[in-house]
Amino acid sequence: MSDADELRALDARHLWHPFTQAGTAPPPLLITSAQGAKVTDSDGRQYLDLVSSWWVNLHGHAHPAIAAAIAEQAGRLEQVIFADHTHEPAIRLAAGVAALLPGDLDRVFYSDDGSTAIEVALKMAHQYWRNHGEERGRYIAFEGGYHGDTVGAMSAGKSSGYFSAWHDLLFPVEMVPFPATWDGDEAIEAKEARALAALEQALAAGPVAAVLIEPLVQGASGMRMCRPDFLRGLEQRVRAAGTLLILDEVMTGFGRTGADFACVKAGIQPDLVCLSKGLTGGFLPLSMTVARDQVWQAFLGQELERAFLHGHSYTANPLGCAAGLASLELLTAPACRARIKAIEAIHRARLTQLAERPDVARPRITGTIAAFDLVGDEGYGAAIAPRLKAAFRQRGLLLRPLGNVLYLLPPYCVEDADLHHAWDVIDEVLDGI
Ligand SMILES: Cc1ncc(COP(=O)(O)O)c(C=O)c1O
């Protein structure tokens, strides 16, 4: 038995893969290395990673600058309890991210992944009001929003369609419509007006702890995009109602939407922002919930109960923070900014062309994210998804359609020729399917 065969047999014997029905899924690809925008399997075949490995990778796999920063940090300080202690990578990364975020979003609470960043924000919002002498248990979120797989995050994302097995576990979160739009959408103003009216109505029904949204792009429910105008309208309503605005920028952060953050692109000022995925350039799990000064102030006092009594074993892990610092340096370099623009331009040219096909609907682009719907069966369980995935895999593309939604979300280092090739292959596969 070759090493690869032995590993595959052990995987089949011992592993439980995420979001996978092992009863029907083909065996997973055994990946042995990765470089730039490509991952390589045990047979030496390469695949262009057009999903940035679940939206985490920014600058390419095994980027030497990030790898070196982690190695250097591992030889100096790998981990230390973050209560009563602090360290340079956590401090510098917090200051670096705060400098890119708008206004006084200056106070960073670290946790482990996107889901925990959301749990932290929901809990902070709740306690913020309690510390002000009010009990506020109502949250508002958006239809189709996805915020992670822990119980609070599932509650806020329960309309995304992933959580029917656990509906009876979830706490109530009120849902308002999300005005998803695409190129040439003539009904968008009416949809936005309806969504804002529903939001106003929900806000008027009584005190709300917070409004939570994935700004500009709802990722997991099918790369559903909204206009910056809508977010500005939403911000006004949230301000008028005197509640907190939480942005889930777990996917949209760090350049994906063409700006450093979606809130910068939309010109809005949230009270809390959740960041993860690209935070470490895709190397290590780490997240942040970033709060405005007035949120932080509400937790100060003489009593322990006023403090935010929440934390995780690996809070502010130095290796993750070192990766984050190296990634931030790459992100803010002019070369990376130029790549982000180039990717958007290629997406624009190629999707405009592809959208002439009768089987392609709702073409949409925000920054480096391009998506469209395939006409026919809809939803995450659409039968076409596994067939498409297999056809792309055969042709060396790592693409994972969200049901009948096909999207590209490449690392910024992807080469123009490779990205063009991917669009060519998509056209060819759609011809054959
Ligand atoms: C917008 C958004 N929020 C939260 C999460 C949860 O992040 P994690 O999977 O790191 O827990 C995701 C994951 O895809 C996401 O896309």
Coordinates of C-alpha atoms and ligand atoms in Angstrom, one line a residue:
M1 CA 0.0 0.0 0.0
S2 CA 1.4 3.4 -0.9
D3 CA 1.6 6.1 1.7
A4 CA -1.3 7.9 0.0
D5 CA -3.4 4.8 0.0
E6 CA -2.7 4.2 3.6
L7 CA -3.7 7.8 4.4
R8 CA -6.9 7.6 2.4
A9 CA -7.8 4.4 4.3
L10 CA -7.1 6.0 7.6
D11 CA -9.1 9.0 6.6
A12 CA -12.0 6.8 5.7
R13 CA -11.7 5.0 9.0
H14 CA -11.2 8.0 11.3
L15 CA -12.3 11.3 9.9
W16 CA -15.5 13.2 10.0
H17 CA -15.4 16.0 7.4
P18 CA -17.4 19.2 7.7
F19 CA -20.6 19.9 5.7
T20 CA -20.2 16.4 4.1
Q21 CA -22.6 13.5 3.7
A22 CA -20.0 10.8 3.8
G23 CA -22.7 8.3 2.6
T24 CA -22.7 9.8 -0.9
A25 CA -19.6 12.1 -1.2
P26 CA -16.7 11.0 -3.2
P27 CA -13.5 10.5 -1.1
P28 CA -11.8 13.7 -0.3
L29 CA -8.7 14.8 -2.3
L30 CA -5.5 14.1 -0.4
I31 CA -3.6 17.4 -0.6
T32 CA 0.1 17.2 0.0
S33 CA 1.3 20.8 -0.6
A34 CA 0.2 24.2 -1.8
Q35 CA 1.8 27.2 -3.3
G36 CA 0.4 30.5 -4.5
A37 CA -3.2 30.0 -5.7
K38 CA -2.7 26.3 -6.3
V39 CA -3.0 23.2 -4.2
T40 CA -1.4 19.9 -5.2
D41 CA -2.7 16.4 -4.5
S42 CA -0.9 13.1 -3.7
D43 CA -0.8 12.3 -7.4
G44 CA 0.9 15.6 -8.2
R45 CA -2.2 17.1 -9.8
Q46 CA -2.7 20.8 -9.2
Y47 CA -6.0 22.6 -8.6
L48 CA -6.5 26.3 -8.8
D49 CA -8.1 27.4 -5.5
L50 CA -10.9 29.6 -6.6
V51 CA -12.6 29.6 -3.2
S52 CA -9.5 30.7 -1.2
S53 CA -9.9 27.5 0.8
W54 CA -13.2 28.5 2.4
W55 CA -12.6 32.2 1.9
V56 CA -9.6 32.4 4.2
N57 CA -6.5 32.7 2.0
L58 CA -5.5 36.2 0.8
H59 CA -2.0 36.2 -0.6
G60 CA -1.5 32.6 -1.6
H61 CA -0.8 29.3 0.1
A62 CA 2.4 28.8 2.0
H63 CA 3.3 32.5 1.5
P64 CA 7.0 32.7 2.6
A65 CA 6.6 36.0 4.5
I66 CA 3.7 34.6 6.6
A67 CA 5.3 31.2 7.0
A68 CA 8.6 32.9 8.2
A69 CA 6.7 35.1 10.7
I70 CA 4.9 32.1 12.2
A71 CA 8.2 30.2 12.5
E72 CA 10.0 33.1 14.0
Q73 CA 7.2 33.6 16.5
A74 CA 7.0 29.9 17.4
G75 CA 10.6 30.0 18.4
R76 CA 10.1 32.9 20.7
L77 CA 6.6 32.7 22.3
E78 CA 4.0 30.3 21.1
Q79 CA 1.2 30.9 23.5
V80 CA 0.5 32.6 26.8
I81 CA -2.7 33.1 28.8
F82 CA -4.2 36.4 27.7
A83 CA -5.9 37.2 31.0
D84 CA -3.4 39.3 33.1
H85 CA -0.9 39.0 30.2
T86 CA -0.3 40.6 26.9
H87 CA 2.3 40.4 24.0
E88 CA 3.6 42.4 21.1
P89 CA 2.0 40.5 18.2
A90 CA -1.5 40.9 19.7
I91 CA -0.9 44.6 20.5
R92 CA 0.5 45.4 17.1
L93 CA -2.1 43.5 15.1
A94 CA -5.0 45.1 17.1
A95 CA -3.5 48.6 16.4
G96 CA -2.9 47.7 12.8
V97 CA -6.5 46.6 12.1
A98 CA -8.0 49.4 14.2
A99 CA -6.0 51.9 12.0
L100 CA -7.8 50.5 8.9
L101 CA -11.3 50.5 10.4
P102 CA -13.4 53.7 10.4
G103 CA -13.9 56.0 13.3
D104 CA -13.3 54.9 16.8
L105 CA -13.6 51.2 16.2
D106 CA -10.5 50.8 18.3
R107 CA -11.0 48.1 20.9
V108 CA -10.2 44.6 19.9
F109 CA -11.5 41.4 21.6
Y110 CA -9.7 38.3 20.2
S111 CA -11.3 34.9 19.8
D112 CA -10.8 31.8 17.6
D113 CA -13.0 31.8 14.5
G114 CA -15.8 33.6 12.8
S115 CA -18.5 31.9 14.9
T116 CA -16.9 32.9 18.2
A117 CA -16.4 36.5 16.9
I118 CA -20.2 36.6 16.4
E119 CA -21.0 35.0 19.7
V120 CA -18.8 37.7 21.4
A121 CA -20.6 40.5 19.5
L122 CA -24.1 39.2 20.4
K123 CA -23.1 38.8 24.1
M124 CA -21.4 42.2 24.2
A125 CA -24.5 43.8 22.8
H126 CA -26.7 42.1 25.4
Q127 CA -24.4 43.1 28.3
Y128 CA -23.9 46.6 26.9
W129 CA -27.6 47.3 27.6
R130 CA -27.6 45.5 30.9
N131 CA -24.7 47.6 32.0
H132 CA -26.8 50.6 31.0
G133 CA -29.6 49.3 33.3
E134 CA -31.8 47.9 30.5
E135 CA -32.7 44.3 29.6
R136 CA -32.7 44.0 25.8
G137 CA -33.3 40.5 24.4
R138 CA -34.4 41.3 20.9
Y139 CA -32.0 41.0 17.9
I140 CA -32.7 41.7 14.3
A141 CA -30.9 40.0 11.4
F142 CA -31.4 39.5 7.7
E143 CA -33.1 36.8 5.7
G144 CA -30.4 34.6 4.2
G145 CA -27.7 35.8 6.6
Y146 CA -25.2 33.2 7.7
H147 CA -23.0 33.9 10.8
G148 CA -21.4 30.6 11.7
D149 CA -22.3 27.2 13.4
T150 CA -22.4 27.9 17.1
V151 CA -25.8 28.4 18.8
G152 CA -25.9 32.2 18.9
A153 CA -24.5 32.4 15.3
M154 CA -27.0 29.8 14.1
S155 CA -29.8 31.8 15.8
A156 CA -28.9 34.9 13.9
G157 CA -28.4 32.9 10.7
K158 CA -31.4 30.5 11.0
S159 CA -32.9 31.6 7.7
S160 CA -29.8 30.6 5.8
G161 CA -31.2 27.1 5.4
Y162 CA -28.4 25.2 7.1
F163 CA -29.8 24.7 10.5
S164 CA -33.1 22.9 10.3
A165 CA -31.7 20.0 12.5
W166 CA -31.3 22.4 15.4
H167 CA -34.2 24.9 15.1
D168 CA -35.6 24.0 18.5
L169 CA -32.2 24.9 20.1
L170 CA -32.1 28.4 18.8
F171 CA -33.1 31.7 20.5
P172 CA -35.5 34.0 18.7
V173 CA -33.9 36.5 16.2
E174 CA -36.2 38.6 14.1
M175 CA -35.6 38.5 10.4
V176 CA -36.1 41.3 7.8
P177 CA -35.7 40.9 4.1
F178 CA -32.3 41.3 2.5
P179 CA -32.5 43.2 -0.8
A180 CA -30.3 41.0 -2.9
T181 CA -29.4 42.5 -6.3
W182 CA -27.5 41.8 -9.5
D183 CA -26.5 43.5 -12.7
G184 CA -29.5 44.9 -14.5
D185 CA -31.9 44.4 -11.6
E186 CA -34.7 46.9 -12.2
A187 CA -36.6 46.1 -9.0
I188 CA -33.8 46.9 -6.6
E189 CA -35.2 50.3 -5.4
A190 CA -38.5 48.7 -4.5
K191 CA -36.8 45.8 -2.8
E192 CA -34.6 48.2 -0.7
A193 CA -37.6 50.3 0.2
R194 CA -39.5 47.1 1.4
A195 CA -36.5 45.9 3.4
L196 CA -36.0 49.3 5.1
A197 CA -39.7 49.6 5.9
A198 CA -39.6 46.1 7.5
L199 CA -36.5 47.1 9.5
E200 CA -38.2 50.4 10.6
Q201 CA -41.2 48.4 11.7
A202 CA -39.2 45.9 13.7
L203 CA -37.2 48.6 15.3
A204 CA -40.3 50.5 16.2
A205 CA -41.8 47.5 18.0
G206 CA -39.6 48.0 21.1
P207 CA -36.0 48.1 22.3
V208 CA -33.6 46.1 20.3
A209 CA -30.1 44.9 21.5
A210 CA -28.5 45.0 18.1
V211 CA -29.0 44.7 14.3
L212 CA -26.6 42.2 12.6
I213 CA -25.8 42.0 8.9
E214 CA -23.2 40.6 6.5
P215 CA -22.4 43.9 4.7
L216 CA -22.5 44.0 0.9
V217 CA -22.3 40.2 0.4
Q218 CA -24.2 37.4 2.1
G219 CA -21.7 34.6 1.5
A220 CA -23.0 31.2 2.4
S221 CA -26.5 31.7 1.3
G222 CA -25.3 32.2 -2.3
M223 CA -23.1 35.3 -2.6
R224 CA -26.2 37.5 -2.4
M225 CA -25.1 41.1 -2.8
C226 CA -26.7 44.4 -1.8
R227 CA -25.9 48.0 -2.7
P228 CA -23.9 50.4 -0.4
D229 CA -26.9 52.7 -0.5
F230 CA -29.0 50.1 1.3
L231 CA -26.4 49.9 4.1
R232 CA -26.4 53.6 4.5
G233 CA -30.2 53.6 4.8
L234 CA -29.9 50.8 7.3
E235 CA -27.3 52.7 9.3
Q236 CA -29.6 55.7 9.5
R237 CA -32.5 53.6 10.8
V238 CA -30.4 51.9 13.4
R239 CA -29.0 55.2 14.6
A240 CA -32.5 56.8 14.8
A241 CA -33.7 53.8 16.8
G242 CA -30.7 54.1 19.2
T243 CA -29.6 50.6 19.0
L244 CA -26.2 48.9 18.1
L245 CA -25.1 47.9 14.6
I246 CA -23.0 44.7 14.3
L247 CA -21.3 44.0 11.0
D248 CA -20.2 40.4 10.2
E249 CA -17.2 41.1 8.1
V250 CA -15.8 37.5 8.6
M251 CA -15.9 36.9 4.9
T252 CA -16.0 40.5 3.5
G253 CA -13.0 41.8 5.5
F254 CA -9.5 42.3 4.3
G255 CA -10.0 43.4 0.7
R256 CA -12.6 40.9 -0.6
T257 CA -15.1 43.6 -1.6
G258 CA -12.4 45.8 -3.2
A259 CA -11.9 48.0 -0.1
D260 CA -10.2 47.0 3.1
F261 CA -13.6 46.4 4.7
A262 CA -17.2 46.5 3.4
C263 CA -18.0 49.2 6.0
V264 CA -15.3 51.4 4.4
K265 CA -16.7 50.8 1.0
A266 CA -20.2 51.6 2.1
G267 CA -19.2 54.6 4.2
I268 CA -20.9 53.3 7.4
Q269 CA -19.9 53.3 11.0
P270 CA -20.8 50.1 12.9
D271 CA -20.6 49.7 16.7
L272 CA -19.1 46.2 16.5
V273 CA -17.3 44.5 13.7
C274 CA -16.5 40.7 13.5
L275 CA -13.4 39.7 11.6
S276 CA -11.7 36.3 11.0
K277 CA -10.9 34.2 7.9
G278 CA -8.5 36.6 6.0
L279 CA -7.2 38.0 9.3
T280 CA -4.2 35.6 9.3
G281 CA -4.0 35.5 5.6
G282 CA -5.5 32.0 5.8
F283 CA -2.8 30.4 7.9
L284 CA -4.3 30.0 11.4
P285 CA -7.7 30.3 13.1
L286 CA -8.1 33.6 14.8
S287 CA -10.8 36.3 15.1
M288 CA -11.6 39.7 16.4
T289 CA -14.6 41.5 17.6
V290 CA -13.8 45.2 17.3
A291 CA -15.8 47.6 19.4
R292 CA -16.3 51.4 19.3
D293 CA -15.1 53.3 22.3
Q294 CA -18.5 53.9 23.7
V295 CA -19.2 50.2 23.8
W296 CA -15.9 49.6 25.7
Q297 CA -16.7 52.4 28.1
A298 CA -20.0 50.6 29.1
F299 CA -18.0 47.7 30.5
L300 CA -15.7 49.8 32.8
G301 CA -16.4 50.2 36.5
Q302 CA -15.5 48.9 39.9
E303 CA -17.7 45.7 39.8
L304 CA -16.5 42.5 38.2
E305 CA -20.0 41.9 36.8
R306 CA -19.7 44.9 34.6
A307 CA -16.7 43.3 32.8
F308 CA -17.0 41.0 29.8
L309 CA -16.5 37.7 31.5
H310 CA -15.8 35.7 28.3
G311 CA -12.6 34.1 26.9
H312 CA -11.1 31.2 25.1
S313 CA -8.0 29.1 25.9
Y314 CA -6.1 30.4 22.8
T315 CA -7.3 34.0 23.0
A316 CA -4.9 36.1 21.0
N317 CA -2.6 33.2 20.1
P318 CA 0.8 34.8 19.3
L319 CA 1.3 32.6 16.2
G320 CA -2.0 33.7 14.7
C321 CA -1.3 37.3 15.6
A322 CA 2.2 37.1 14.0
A323 CA 0.6 35.6 10.8
G324 CA -2.0 38.4 10.9
L325 CA 0.7 41.1 11.1
A326 CA 2.6 39.6 8.2
S327 CA -0.6 39.3 6.2
L328 CA -1.6 42.9 7.0
E329 CA 1.7 44.2 5.7
L330 CA 1.1 42.3 2.4
L331 CA -2.5 43.6 2.2
T332 CA -1.6 47.2 2.5
A333 CA 1.3 47.1 0.0
P334 CA 0.5 48.8 -3.4
A335 CA 1.1 45.5 -5.3
C336 CA -1.8 43.8 -3.4
R337 CA -4.2 46.7 -3.9
A338 CA -3.4 46.5 -7.7
R339 CA -4.1 42.8 -7.7
I340 CA -7.5 43.3 -6.1
K341 CA -8.4 45.8 -8.8
A342 CA -7.1 43.6 -11.6
I343 CA -9.2 40.6 -10.4
E344 CA -12.3 42.7 -10.3
A345 CA -11.6 43.9 -13.9
I346 CA -11.1 40.4 -15.2
H347 CA -14.3 39.2 -13.4
R348 CA -16.2 42.1 -14.9
A349 CA -15.1 41.4 -18.5
R350 CA -15.5 37.7 -18.3
L351 CA -18.8 37.6 -16.4
T352 CA -20.4 40.1 -18.7
Q353 CA -19.5 37.8 -21.6
L354 CA -20.7 34.7 -19.8
A355 CA -24.0 36.3 -18.8
E356 CA -25.0 36.2 -22.4
R357 CA -25.6 32.5 -22.0
P358 CA -29.3 31.6 -21.5
D359 CA -28.4 29.3 -18.5
V360 CA -26.7 32.1 -16.6
A361 CA -28.8 34.5 -14.5
R362 CA -28.2 37.3 -12.0
P363 CA -24.6 38.1 -12.7
R364 CA -23.1 40.0 -9.8
I365 CA -19.7 41.2 -8.7
T366 CA -18.4 43.0 -5.6
G367 CA -14.7 43.5 -5.6
T368 CA -12.9 40.2 -6.0
I369 CA -16.1 38.1 -5.6
A370 CA -18.0 37.2 -8.8
A371 CA -21.1 35.1 -8.8
F372 CA -24.1 34.0 -10.9
D373 CA -27.1 31.7 -10.7
L374 CA -27.5 28.7 -13.0
V375 CA -31.0 28.6 -14.3
G376 CA -33.0 25.6 -13.0
D377 CA -33.0 23.7 -9.7
E378 CA -32.4 26.2 -6.8
G379 CA -31.0 26.0 -3.3
Y380 CA -28.0 24.5 -1.5
G381 CA -29.2 21.0 -2.3
A382 CA -29.5 21.6 -6.0
A383 CA -28.6 18.4 -7.9
I384 CA -26.3 20.2 -10.3
A385 CA -23.8 21.3 -7.6
P386 CA -22.0 17.9 -7.1
R387 CA -21.9 17.4 -10.8
L388 CA -20.4 20.8 -11.4
K389 CA -17.9 20.3 -8.6
A390 CA -16.7 17.0 -10.1
A391 CA -16.4 18.5 -13.6
F392 CA -14.3 21.3 -12.3
R393 CA -12.1 19.1 -10.2
Q394 CA -11.4 16.9 -13.3
R395 CA -10.2 20.1 -15.0
G396 CA -8.0 21.3 -12.2
L397 CA -10.3 23.9 -10.6
L398 CA -11.2 24.0 -7.0
L399 CA -14.7 25.4 -7.2
R400 CA -17.6 24.6 -4.8
P401 CA -20.9 25.9 -6.1
L402 CA -23.4 26.9 -3.4
G403 CA -26.3 24.9 -4.8
N404 CA -27.1 26.5 -8.2
V405 CA -24.9 29.5 -7.4
L406 CA -21.4 29.4 -8.9
Y407 CA -18.9 31.9 -7.5
L408 CA -15.2 32.7 -7.7
L409 CA -13.4 34.2 -4.7
P410 CA -9.7 33.7 -5.5
P411 CA -6.7 34.6 -3.5
Y412 CA -5.3 38.0 -4.6
C413 CA -2.1 36.4 -5.9
V414 CA -4.0 34.5 -8.6
E415 CA -2.4 35.2 -12.0
D416 CA -4.4 36.9 -14.7
A417 CA -3.8 33.9 -17.1
D418 CA -5.0 31.4 -14.5
L419 CA -8.1 33.4 -13.8
H420 CA -8.9 33.8 -17.5
H421 CA -8.4 30.0 -17.9
A422 CA -10.9 29.4 -15.0
W423 CA -13.5 31.5 -16.8
D424 CA -12.8 29.6 -20.0
V425 CA -13.3 26.3 -18.2
I426 CA -16.5 27.4 -16.6
D427 CA -17.9 28.2 -20.1
E428 CA -16.8 24.8 -21.4
V429 CA -18.2 22.9 -18.4
L430 CA -21.6 24.7 -18.7
D431 CA -21.7 23.7 -22.4
G432 CA -21.3 20.1 -21.4
I433 CA -23.5 19.8 -18.3
Ligands
LIG1 C1 -20.1 35.8 7.1 C2 -19.6 34.7 8.0 N1 -19.7 34.8 9.3 C3 -19.3 33.8 10.1 C4 -18.7 32.7 9.6 C5 -18.3 31.6 10.6 O1 -16.9 31.5 10.6 P1 -16.1 30.2 11.1 O2 -16.5 29.1 10.1 O3 -14.7 30.6 11.1 O4 -16.7 29.9 12.4 C6 -18.6 32.5 8.2 C7 -18.1 31.2 7.7 O5 -18.1 31.0 6.5 C8 -19.1 33.5 7.4 O6 -19.0 33.4 6.1

